[in-house]
Tab-separated table of C-alpha atoms and ligand atoms in Angstrom:
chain	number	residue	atom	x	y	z
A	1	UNK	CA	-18.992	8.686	-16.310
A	2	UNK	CA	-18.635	7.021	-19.922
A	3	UNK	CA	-16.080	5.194	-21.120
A	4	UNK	CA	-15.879	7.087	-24.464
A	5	UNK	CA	-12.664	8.434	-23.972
A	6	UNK	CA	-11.295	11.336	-25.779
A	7	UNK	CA	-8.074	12.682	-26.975
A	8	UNK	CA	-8.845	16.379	-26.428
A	9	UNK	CA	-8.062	18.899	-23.589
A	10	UNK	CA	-11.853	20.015	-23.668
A	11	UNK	CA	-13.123	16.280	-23.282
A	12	UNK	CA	-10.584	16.142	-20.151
A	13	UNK	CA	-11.668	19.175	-18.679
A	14	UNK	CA	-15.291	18.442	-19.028
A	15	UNK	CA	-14.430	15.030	-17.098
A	16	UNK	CA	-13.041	16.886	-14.608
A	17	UNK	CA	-15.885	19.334	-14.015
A	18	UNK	CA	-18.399	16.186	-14.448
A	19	UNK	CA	-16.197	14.500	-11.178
A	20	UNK	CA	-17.755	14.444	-8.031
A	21	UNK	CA	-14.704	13.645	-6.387
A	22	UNK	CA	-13.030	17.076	-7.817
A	23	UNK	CA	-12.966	19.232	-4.939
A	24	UNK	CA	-10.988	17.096	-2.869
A	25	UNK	CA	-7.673	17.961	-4.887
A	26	UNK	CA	-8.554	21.380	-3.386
A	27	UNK	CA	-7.633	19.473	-0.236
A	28	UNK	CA	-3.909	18.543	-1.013
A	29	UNK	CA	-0.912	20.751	-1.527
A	30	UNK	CA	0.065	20.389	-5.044
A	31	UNK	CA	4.259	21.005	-5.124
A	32	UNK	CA	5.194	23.110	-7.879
A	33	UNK	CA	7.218	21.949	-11.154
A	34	UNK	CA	10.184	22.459	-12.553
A	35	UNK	CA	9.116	24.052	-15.639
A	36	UNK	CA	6.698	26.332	-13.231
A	37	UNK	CA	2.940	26.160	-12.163
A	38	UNK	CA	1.648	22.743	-10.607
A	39	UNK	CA	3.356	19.767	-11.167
A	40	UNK	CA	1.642	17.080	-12.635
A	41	UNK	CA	2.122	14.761	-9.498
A	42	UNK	CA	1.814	11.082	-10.341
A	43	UNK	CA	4.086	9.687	-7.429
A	44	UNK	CA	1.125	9.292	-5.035
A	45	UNK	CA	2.559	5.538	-5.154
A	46	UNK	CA	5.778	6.814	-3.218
A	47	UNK	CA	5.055	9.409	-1.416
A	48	UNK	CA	1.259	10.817	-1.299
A	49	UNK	CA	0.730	14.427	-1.472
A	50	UNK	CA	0.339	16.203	2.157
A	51	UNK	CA	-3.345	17.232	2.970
A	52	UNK	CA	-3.791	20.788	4.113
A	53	UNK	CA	-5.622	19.505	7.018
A	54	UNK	CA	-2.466	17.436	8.246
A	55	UNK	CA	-0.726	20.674	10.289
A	56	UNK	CA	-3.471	21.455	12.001
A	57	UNK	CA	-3.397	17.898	13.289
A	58	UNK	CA	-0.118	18.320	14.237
A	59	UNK	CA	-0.496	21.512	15.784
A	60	UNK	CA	-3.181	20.080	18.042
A	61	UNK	CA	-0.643	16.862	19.492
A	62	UNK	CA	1.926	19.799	19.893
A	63	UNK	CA	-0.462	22.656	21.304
A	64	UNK	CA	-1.312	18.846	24.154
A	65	UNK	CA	1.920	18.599	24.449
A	66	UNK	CA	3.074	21.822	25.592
A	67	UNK	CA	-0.425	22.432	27.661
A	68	UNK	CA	-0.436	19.365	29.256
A	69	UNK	CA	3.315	17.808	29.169
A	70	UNK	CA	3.277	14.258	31.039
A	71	UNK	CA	-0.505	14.756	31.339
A	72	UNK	CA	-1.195	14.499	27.529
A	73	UNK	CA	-1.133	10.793	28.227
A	74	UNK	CA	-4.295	10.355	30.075
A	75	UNK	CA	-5.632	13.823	31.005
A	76	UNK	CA	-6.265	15.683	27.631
A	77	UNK	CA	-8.374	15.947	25.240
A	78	UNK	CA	-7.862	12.583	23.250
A	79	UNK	CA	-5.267	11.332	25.393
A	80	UNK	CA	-2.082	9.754	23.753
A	81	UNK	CA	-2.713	6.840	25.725
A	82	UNK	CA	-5.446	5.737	23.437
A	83	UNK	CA	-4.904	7.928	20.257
A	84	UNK	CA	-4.038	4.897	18.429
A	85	UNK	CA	-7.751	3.776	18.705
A	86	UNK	CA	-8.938	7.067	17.029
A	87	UNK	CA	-7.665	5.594	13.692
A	88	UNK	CA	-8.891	1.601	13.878
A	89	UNK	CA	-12.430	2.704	12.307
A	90	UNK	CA	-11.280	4.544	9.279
A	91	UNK	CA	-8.799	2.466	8.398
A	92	UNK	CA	-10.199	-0.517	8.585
A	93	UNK	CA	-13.231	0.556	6.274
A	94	UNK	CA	-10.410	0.993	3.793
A	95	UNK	CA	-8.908	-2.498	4.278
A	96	UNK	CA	-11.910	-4.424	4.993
A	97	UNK	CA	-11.258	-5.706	8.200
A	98	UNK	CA	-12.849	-4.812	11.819
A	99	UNK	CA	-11.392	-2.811	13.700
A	100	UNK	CA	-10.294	-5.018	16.573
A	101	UNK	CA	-8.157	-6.436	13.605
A	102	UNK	CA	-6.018	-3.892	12.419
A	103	UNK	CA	-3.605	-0.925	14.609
A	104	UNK	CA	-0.922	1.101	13.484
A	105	UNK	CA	2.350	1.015	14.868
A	106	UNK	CA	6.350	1.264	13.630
A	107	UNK	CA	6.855	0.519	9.973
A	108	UNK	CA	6.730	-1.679	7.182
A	109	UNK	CA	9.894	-4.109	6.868
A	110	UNK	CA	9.978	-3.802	11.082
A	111	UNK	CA	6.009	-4.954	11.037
A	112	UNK	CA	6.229	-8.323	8.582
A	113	UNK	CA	9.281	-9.208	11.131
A	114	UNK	CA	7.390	-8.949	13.790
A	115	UNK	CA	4.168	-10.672	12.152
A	116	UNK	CA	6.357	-13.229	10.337
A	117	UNK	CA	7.440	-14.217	13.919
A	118	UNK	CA	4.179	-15.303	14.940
A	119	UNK	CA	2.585	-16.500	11.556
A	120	UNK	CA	6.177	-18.100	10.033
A	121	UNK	CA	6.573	-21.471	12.352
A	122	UNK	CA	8.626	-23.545	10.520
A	123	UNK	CA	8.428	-27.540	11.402
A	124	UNK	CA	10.479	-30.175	9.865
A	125	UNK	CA	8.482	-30.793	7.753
A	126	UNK	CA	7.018	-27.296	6.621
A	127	UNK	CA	9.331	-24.584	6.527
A	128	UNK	CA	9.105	-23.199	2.617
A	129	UNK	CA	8.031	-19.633	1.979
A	130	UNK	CA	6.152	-18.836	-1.194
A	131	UNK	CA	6.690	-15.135	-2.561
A	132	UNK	CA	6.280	-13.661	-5.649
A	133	UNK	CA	9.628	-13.519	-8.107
A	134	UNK	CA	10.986	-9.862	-7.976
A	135	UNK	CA	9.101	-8.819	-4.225
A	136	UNK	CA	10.320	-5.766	-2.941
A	137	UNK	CA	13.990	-5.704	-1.988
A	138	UNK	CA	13.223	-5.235	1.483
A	139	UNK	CA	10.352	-7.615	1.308
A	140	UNK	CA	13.309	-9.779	-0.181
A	141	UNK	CA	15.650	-9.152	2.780
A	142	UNK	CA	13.040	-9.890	5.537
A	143	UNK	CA	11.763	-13.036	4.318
A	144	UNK	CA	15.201	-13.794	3.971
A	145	UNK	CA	16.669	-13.128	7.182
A	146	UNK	CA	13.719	-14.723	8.716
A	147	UNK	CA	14.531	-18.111	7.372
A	148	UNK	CA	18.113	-17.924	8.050
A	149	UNK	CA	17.035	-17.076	11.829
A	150	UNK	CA	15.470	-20.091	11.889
A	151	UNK	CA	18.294	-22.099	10.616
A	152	UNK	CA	17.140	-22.526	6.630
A	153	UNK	CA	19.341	-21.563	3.395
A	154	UNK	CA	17.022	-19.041	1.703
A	155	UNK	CA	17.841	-21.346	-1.357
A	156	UNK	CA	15.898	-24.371	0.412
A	157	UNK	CA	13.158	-22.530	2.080
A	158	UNK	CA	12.169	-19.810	-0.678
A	159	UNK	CA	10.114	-20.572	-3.485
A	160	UNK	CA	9.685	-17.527	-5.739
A	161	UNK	CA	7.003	-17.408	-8.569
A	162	UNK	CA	8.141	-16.033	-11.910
A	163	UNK	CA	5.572	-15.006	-14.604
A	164	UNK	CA	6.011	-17.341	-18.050
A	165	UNK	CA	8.489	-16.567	-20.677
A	166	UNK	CA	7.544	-14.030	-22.117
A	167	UNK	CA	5.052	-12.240	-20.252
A	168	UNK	CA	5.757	-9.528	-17.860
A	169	UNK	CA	2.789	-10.894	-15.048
A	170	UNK	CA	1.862	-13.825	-12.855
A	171	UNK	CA	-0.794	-15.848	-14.063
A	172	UNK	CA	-3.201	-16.851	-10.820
A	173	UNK	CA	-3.185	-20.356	-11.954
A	174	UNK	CA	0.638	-20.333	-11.731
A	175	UNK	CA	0.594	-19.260	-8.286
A	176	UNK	CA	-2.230	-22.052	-7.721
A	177	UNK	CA	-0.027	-24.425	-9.564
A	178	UNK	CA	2.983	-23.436	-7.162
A	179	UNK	CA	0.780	-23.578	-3.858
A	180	UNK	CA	-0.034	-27.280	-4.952
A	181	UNK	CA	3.590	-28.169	-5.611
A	182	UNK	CA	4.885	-26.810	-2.462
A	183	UNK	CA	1.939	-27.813	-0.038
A	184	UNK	CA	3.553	-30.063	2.125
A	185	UNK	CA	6.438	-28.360	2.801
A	186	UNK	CA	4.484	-25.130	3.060
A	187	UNK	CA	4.660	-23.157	5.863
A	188	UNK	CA	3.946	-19.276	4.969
A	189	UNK	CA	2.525	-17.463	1.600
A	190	UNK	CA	3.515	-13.844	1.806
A	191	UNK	CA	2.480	-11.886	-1.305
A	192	UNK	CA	2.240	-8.356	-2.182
A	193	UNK	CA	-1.334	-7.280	-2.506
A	194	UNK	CA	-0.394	-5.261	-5.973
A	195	UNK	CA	2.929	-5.766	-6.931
A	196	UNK	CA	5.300	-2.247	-7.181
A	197	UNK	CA	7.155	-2.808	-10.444
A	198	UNK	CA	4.340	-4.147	-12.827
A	199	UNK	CA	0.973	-2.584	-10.703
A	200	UNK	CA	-0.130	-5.977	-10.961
A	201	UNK	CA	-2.964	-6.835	-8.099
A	202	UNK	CA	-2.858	-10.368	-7.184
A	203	UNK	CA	-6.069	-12.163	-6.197
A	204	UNK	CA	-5.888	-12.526	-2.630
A	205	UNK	CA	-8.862	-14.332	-2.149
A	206	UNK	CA	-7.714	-17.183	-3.892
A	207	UNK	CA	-4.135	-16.860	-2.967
A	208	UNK	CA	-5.716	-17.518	0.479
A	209	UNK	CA	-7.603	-19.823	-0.180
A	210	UNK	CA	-4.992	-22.028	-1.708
A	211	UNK	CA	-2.427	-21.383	1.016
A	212	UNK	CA	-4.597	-22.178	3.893
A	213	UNK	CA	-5.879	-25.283	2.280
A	214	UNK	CA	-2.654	-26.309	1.830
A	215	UNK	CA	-1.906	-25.838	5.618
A	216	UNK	CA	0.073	-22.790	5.280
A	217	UNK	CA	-0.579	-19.426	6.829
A	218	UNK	CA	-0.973	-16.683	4.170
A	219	UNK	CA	-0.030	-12.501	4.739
A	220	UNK	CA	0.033	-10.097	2.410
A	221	UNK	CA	2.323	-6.974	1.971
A	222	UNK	CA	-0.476	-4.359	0.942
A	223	UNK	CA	2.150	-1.063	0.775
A	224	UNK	CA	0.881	-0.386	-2.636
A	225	UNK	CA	-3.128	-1.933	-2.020
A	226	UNK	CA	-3.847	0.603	0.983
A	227	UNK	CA	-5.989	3.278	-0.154
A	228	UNK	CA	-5.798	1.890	-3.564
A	229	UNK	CA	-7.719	-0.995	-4.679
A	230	UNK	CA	-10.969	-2.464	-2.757
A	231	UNK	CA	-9.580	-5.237	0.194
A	232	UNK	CA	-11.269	-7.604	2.150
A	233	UNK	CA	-9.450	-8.945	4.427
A	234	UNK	CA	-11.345	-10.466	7.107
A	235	UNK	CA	-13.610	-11.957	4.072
A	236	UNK	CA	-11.149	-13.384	2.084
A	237	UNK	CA	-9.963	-14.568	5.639
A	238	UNK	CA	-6.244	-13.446	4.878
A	239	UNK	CA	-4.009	-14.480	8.553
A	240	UNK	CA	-2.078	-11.155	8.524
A	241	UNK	CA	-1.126	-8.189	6.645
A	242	UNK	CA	0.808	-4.954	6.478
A	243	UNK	CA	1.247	-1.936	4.697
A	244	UNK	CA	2.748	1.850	4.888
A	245	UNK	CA	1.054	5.112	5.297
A	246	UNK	CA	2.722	7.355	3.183
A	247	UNK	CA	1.729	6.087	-0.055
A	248	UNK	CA	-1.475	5.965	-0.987
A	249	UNK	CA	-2.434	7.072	1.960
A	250	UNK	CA	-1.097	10.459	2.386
A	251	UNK	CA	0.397	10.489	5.834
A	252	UNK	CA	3.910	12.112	5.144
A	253	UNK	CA	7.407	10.474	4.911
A	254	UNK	CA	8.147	7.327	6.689
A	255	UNK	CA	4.994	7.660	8.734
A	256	UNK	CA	3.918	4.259	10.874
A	257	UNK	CA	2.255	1.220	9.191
A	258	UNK	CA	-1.040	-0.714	9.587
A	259	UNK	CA	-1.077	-4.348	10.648
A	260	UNK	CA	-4.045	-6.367	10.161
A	261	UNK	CA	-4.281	-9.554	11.906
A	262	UNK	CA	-7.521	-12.089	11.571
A	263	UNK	CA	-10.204	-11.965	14.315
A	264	UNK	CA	-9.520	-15.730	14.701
A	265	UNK	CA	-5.995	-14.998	16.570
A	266	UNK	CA	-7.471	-12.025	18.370
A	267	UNK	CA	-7.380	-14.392	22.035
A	268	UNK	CA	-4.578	-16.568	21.047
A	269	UNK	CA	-2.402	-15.762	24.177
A	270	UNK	CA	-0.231	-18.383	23.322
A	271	UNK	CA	0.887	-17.598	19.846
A	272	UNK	CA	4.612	-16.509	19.577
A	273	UNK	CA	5.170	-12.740	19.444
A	274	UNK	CA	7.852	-10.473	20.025
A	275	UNK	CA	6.196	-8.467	22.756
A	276	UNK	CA	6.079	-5.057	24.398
A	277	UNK	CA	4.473	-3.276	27.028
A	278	UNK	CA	1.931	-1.869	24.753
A	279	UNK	CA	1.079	-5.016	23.844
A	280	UNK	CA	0.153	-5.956	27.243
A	281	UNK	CA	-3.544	-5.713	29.032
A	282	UNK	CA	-4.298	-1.780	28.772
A	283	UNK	CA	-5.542	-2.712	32.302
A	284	UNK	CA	-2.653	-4.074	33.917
A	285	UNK	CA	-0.049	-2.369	32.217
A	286	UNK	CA	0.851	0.355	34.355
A	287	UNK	CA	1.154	-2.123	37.179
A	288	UNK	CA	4.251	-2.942	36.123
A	289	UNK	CA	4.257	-7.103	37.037
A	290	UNK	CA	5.995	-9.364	35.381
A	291	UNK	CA	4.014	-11.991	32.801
A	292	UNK	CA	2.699	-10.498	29.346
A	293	UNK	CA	-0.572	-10.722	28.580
A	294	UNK	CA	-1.641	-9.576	25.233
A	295	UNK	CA	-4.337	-7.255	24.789
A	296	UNK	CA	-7.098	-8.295	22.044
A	297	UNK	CA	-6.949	-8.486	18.303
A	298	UNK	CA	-4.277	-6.523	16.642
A	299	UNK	CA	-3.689	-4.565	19.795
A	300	UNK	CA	-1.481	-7.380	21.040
A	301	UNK	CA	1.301	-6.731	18.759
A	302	UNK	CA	1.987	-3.402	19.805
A	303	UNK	CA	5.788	-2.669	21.026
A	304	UNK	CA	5.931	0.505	22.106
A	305	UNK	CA	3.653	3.755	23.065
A	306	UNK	CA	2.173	5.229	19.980
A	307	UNK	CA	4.369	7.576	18.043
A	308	UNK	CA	1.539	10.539	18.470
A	309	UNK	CA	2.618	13.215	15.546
A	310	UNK	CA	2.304	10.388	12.731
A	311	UNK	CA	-0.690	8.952	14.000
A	312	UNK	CA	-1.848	12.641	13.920
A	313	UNK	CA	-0.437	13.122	10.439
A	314	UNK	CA	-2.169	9.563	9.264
A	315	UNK	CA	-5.556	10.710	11.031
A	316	UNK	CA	-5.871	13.739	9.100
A	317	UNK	CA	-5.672	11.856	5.567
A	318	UNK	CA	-8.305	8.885	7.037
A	319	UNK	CA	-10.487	12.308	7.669
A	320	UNK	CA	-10.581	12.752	3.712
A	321	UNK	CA	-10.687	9.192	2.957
A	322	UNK	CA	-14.004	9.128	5.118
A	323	UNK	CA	-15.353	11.650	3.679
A	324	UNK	CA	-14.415	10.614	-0.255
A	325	UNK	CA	-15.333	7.056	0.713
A	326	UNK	CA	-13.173	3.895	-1.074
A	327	UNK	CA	-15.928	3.188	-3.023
A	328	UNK	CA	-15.873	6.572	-4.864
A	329	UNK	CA	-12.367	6.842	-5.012
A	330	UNK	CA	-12.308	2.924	-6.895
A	331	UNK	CA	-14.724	4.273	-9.432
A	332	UNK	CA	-12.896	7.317	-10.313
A	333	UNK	CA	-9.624	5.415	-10.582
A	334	UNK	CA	-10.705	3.148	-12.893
A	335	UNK	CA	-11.550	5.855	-14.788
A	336	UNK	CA	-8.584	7.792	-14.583
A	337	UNK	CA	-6.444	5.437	-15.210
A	338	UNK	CA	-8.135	3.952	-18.097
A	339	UNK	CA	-8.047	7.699	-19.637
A	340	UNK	CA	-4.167	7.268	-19.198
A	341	UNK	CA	-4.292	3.547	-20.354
A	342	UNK	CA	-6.230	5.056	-23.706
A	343	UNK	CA	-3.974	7.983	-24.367
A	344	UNK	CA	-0.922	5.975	-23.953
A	345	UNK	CA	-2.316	3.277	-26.457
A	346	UNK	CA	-3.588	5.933	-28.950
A	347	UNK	CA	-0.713	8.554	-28.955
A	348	UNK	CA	1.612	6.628	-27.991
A	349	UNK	CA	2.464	3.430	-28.201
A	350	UNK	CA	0.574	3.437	-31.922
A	351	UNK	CA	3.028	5.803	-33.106
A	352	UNK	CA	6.293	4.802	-31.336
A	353	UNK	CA	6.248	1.277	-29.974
A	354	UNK	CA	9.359	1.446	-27.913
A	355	UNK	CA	7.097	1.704	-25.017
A	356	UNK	CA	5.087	-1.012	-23.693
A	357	UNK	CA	2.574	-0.969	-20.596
A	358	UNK	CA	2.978	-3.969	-18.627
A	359	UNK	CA	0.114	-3.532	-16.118
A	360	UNK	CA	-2.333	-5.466	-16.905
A	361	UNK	CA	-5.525	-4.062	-18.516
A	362	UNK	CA	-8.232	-5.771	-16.710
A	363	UNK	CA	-9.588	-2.894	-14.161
A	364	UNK	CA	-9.526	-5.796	-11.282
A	365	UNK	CA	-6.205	-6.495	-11.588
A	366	UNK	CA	-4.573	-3.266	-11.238
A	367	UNK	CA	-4.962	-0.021	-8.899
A	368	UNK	CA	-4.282	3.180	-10.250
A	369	UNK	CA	-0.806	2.856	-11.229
A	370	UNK	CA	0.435	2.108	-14.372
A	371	UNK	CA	3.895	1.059	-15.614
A	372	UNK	CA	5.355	1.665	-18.727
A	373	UNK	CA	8.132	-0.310	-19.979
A	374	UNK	CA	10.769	1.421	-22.422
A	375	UNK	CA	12.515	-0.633	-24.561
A	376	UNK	CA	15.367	1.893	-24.865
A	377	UNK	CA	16.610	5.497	-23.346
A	378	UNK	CA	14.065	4.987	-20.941
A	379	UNK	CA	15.982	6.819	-18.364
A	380	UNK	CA	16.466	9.293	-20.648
A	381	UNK	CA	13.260	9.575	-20.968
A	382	UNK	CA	12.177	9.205	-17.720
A	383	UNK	CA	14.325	12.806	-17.099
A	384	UNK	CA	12.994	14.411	-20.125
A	385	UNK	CA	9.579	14.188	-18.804
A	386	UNK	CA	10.599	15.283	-15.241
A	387	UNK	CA	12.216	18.467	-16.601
A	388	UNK	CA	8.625	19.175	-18.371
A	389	UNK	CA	6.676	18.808	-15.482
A	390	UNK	CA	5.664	15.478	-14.074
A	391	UNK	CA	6.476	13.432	-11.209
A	392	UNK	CA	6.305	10.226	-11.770
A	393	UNK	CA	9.823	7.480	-11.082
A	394	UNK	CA	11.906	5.333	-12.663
A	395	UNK	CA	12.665	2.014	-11.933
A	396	UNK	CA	15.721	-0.293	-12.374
A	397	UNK	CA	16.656	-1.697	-15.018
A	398	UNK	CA	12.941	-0.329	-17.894
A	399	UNK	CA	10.396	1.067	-16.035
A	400	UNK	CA	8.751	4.187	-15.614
A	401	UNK	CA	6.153	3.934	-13.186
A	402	UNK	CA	3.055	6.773	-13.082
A	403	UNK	CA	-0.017	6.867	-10.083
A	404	UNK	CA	-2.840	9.145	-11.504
A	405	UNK	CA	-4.505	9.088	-7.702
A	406	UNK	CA	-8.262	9.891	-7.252
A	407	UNK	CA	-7.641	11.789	-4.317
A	408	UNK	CA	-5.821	15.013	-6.328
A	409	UNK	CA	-5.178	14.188	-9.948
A	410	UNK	CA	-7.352	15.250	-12.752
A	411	UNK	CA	-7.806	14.219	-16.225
A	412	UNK	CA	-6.481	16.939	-17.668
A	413	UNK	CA	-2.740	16.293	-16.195
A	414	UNK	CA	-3.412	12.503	-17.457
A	415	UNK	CA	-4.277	14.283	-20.399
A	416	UNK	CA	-1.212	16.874	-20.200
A	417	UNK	CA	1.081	13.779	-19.369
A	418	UNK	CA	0.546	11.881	-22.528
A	419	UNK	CA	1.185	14.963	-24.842
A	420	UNK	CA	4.740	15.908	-22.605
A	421	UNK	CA	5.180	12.034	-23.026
A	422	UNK	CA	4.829	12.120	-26.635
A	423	UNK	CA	6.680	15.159	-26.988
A	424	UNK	CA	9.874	13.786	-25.447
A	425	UNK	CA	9.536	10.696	-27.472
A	426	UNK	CA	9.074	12.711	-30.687
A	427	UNK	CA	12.407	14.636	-29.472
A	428	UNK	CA	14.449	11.716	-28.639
B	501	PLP	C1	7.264	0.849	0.019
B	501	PLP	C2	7.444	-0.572	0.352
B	501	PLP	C3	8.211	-0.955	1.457
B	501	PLP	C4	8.916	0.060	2.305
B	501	PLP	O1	9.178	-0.416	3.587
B	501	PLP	P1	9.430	0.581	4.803
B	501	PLP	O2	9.712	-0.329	5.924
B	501	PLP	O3	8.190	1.416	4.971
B	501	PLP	O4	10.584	1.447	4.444
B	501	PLP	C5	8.306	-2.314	1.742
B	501	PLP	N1	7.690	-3.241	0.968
B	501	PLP	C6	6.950	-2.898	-0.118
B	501	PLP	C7	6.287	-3.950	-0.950
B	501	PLP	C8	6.824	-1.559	-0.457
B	501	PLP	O5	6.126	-1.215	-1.549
């Protein structure tokens, strides 16, 4: 594709019939809008769209269950007992890791508890946590409640990292800068991977390599970075991550999150965990005995017995993800999104410079979300465009955030966006 961009429906469509990701859109249910037809769906960053493929998954774990009952656990077809493993490969092609690293189990904010329990061991002397300045409220409320369980004020133990007067995003040297500051007190870095409000994408390599040198353990919240951006994880030799499903990557509302957890703890029997029975040696578990011993890699951490119909739900969008391949799906965001980043700058922002895009405009450091801030009305705004059509959200107190995904959004409804979005502007 060319980076010639257009400001014409017939240079959008002919994107879209040049894309050889198109036909997986074909693939998703698009909801319908308000105003009638398809809505122009750019809240893959909240909730992705639910593939067509995902009730017949379903069906199948419910067709088990009422076949085989009890039995579904070890004596059907894809037992429950290891269904969890049916989804290690595929998803950990999309985070970079192996797949001894990574499993899915509960959710987000319950997963960085349990993995800040192992990888945040405060000492005397080390017990800061470094986050970014404005992390997710529940993010916020974890890290938190994790240093007041170990006896800290959040006020002594967290150091946030603000962007500079002025500017809207961190600058990787100021996160360097604070590593440096902090190292001897140090104990955990726990970034997002690309942060919600400004679709900023931190470098985690660096962010890791900072933290560790410094003696700290670094994790990384990736709920907006799964099935978004390109990750590395056991490369960039991160100690832990997490993420959800039912963003980016399609597997319905408040379906189970990923943990990814370096190869280098995979036999560390003796780190601290909260455990569970399904954390314990598949081999010995149903013996019942007393003393826990962790199974390997990310396996370890498991609580409880897989929760079958999400895993189901999540294995039917990792289907389309193998097929589309990350790879693809990076190149055609970059594309898309830079279509949106050009409108908005030519039609736009040119003619009416209330608004203001605050992701930043290198391709590397953002997925394919973009976030627009309005200087005024933007709720007003926000609604206006809802009623014509588009799904995008708002966010407290100037932000309208909108997630042109790969997956099932075309060019023409980035190109149908920015004429509602001037539209609404022209009739404020
Ligand atoms: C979406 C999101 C969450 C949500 O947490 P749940 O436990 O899945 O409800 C947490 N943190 C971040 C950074 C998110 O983007």
């Amino acid at each position: 594709m060319i980076n010639q961009y257009q400001s014409n429906q017939a240079y959008a469509r002919e994107q879209d019939a040049r894309d050889p990701l198109r036909q997986f859109r074909e693939q998703f249910i698009i909801p319908p809008a308000k105003s009638g037809g398809e809505a122009i769906y750019f809240c893959g960053n909240s909730l992705g769209l639910q593939p067509k493929n995902t009730r017949s998954y379903l069906d199948r774990e419910l067709e088990k269950w009422a076949t085989y009952a009890v039995d579904g656990h070890f004596h059907a077809p894809e037992p429950w007992l290891h269904y969890h493993r049916l989804l290690k490969e595929p998803l950990a092609r999309i985070v970079g890791a192996k797949p001894e690293e990574v499993v899915v189990m509960n959710n987000l904010s319950s997963n960085l508890h349990f993995l800040m329990v192992s990888f945040y061991q405060p000492t005397t002397k080390r017990y800061k946590v470094l986050m970014e300045g404005g992390a997710f409220p529940s993010d916020q409320y974890a890290v938190e409640s994790q240093v007041k369980f170990r006896g800290y004020t959040p006020e002594e133990a967290i150091v946030e990292v603000f962007p500079r007067e002025g500017e809207q995003t961190l600058r990787t040297e100021d996160i360097l800068a604070a590593i440096e500051q902090h190292q001897d007190e140090l104990a955990l870095v726990l970034f997002a991977g690309l942060q919600y409000y400004t679709g900023q994408v931190f470098d985690m390599a660096a962010i890791t390599k900072a933290g560790q040198a410094a003696g700290a353990k670094v994790g990384f919240d990736l709920a907006h970075a799964a099935g978004n951006v390109p990750l590395q994880l056991h490369d960039w030799g991160v100690d832990f991550a997490a993420w959800c499903s039912y963003k980016y990557l399609n597997s319905g509302p408040g379906s189970n999150s990923g943990i990814f957890v370096h190869e280098r703890y995979a036999n560390q029997a003796e780190l601290p965990r909260f455990a569970g029975w399904w954390g314990h040696d598949e081999k010995e578990r149903f013996l019942m005995q007393k003393g826990f011993k962790p199974m390997y890699g990310a396996d370890g951490w498991q609580l409880s017995n897989g929760n079958i119909l999400p895993l189901a739900a999540q294995r039917a969008s990792l289907e389309i993800f193998e097929q589309a391949g990350m790879d693809n799906l990076r190149q055609k965001s970059i594309q898309l999104t830079g279509y949106l980043e050009y409108l908005i700058r030519e039609e736009v922002s040119s003619k009416a410079n209330r608004l203001q895009i605050i992701t930043p405009s290198q391709p590397e450091e953002r997925g394919c979300q973009l976030s627009l801030f309005v200087e005024k009305n933007g709720k007003q705004l926000f609604e206006q465009i809802s009623q014509a059509g588009v799904v995008g959200d708002w966010r407290e107190p100037n932000v309208i955030r909108v997630a042109p995904t790969p997956l099932y959004n075309t060019f023409t409804d980035v190109f149908q966006f920015a004429q509602l979005l001037k539209k609404a502007i022209k009739e404020q």
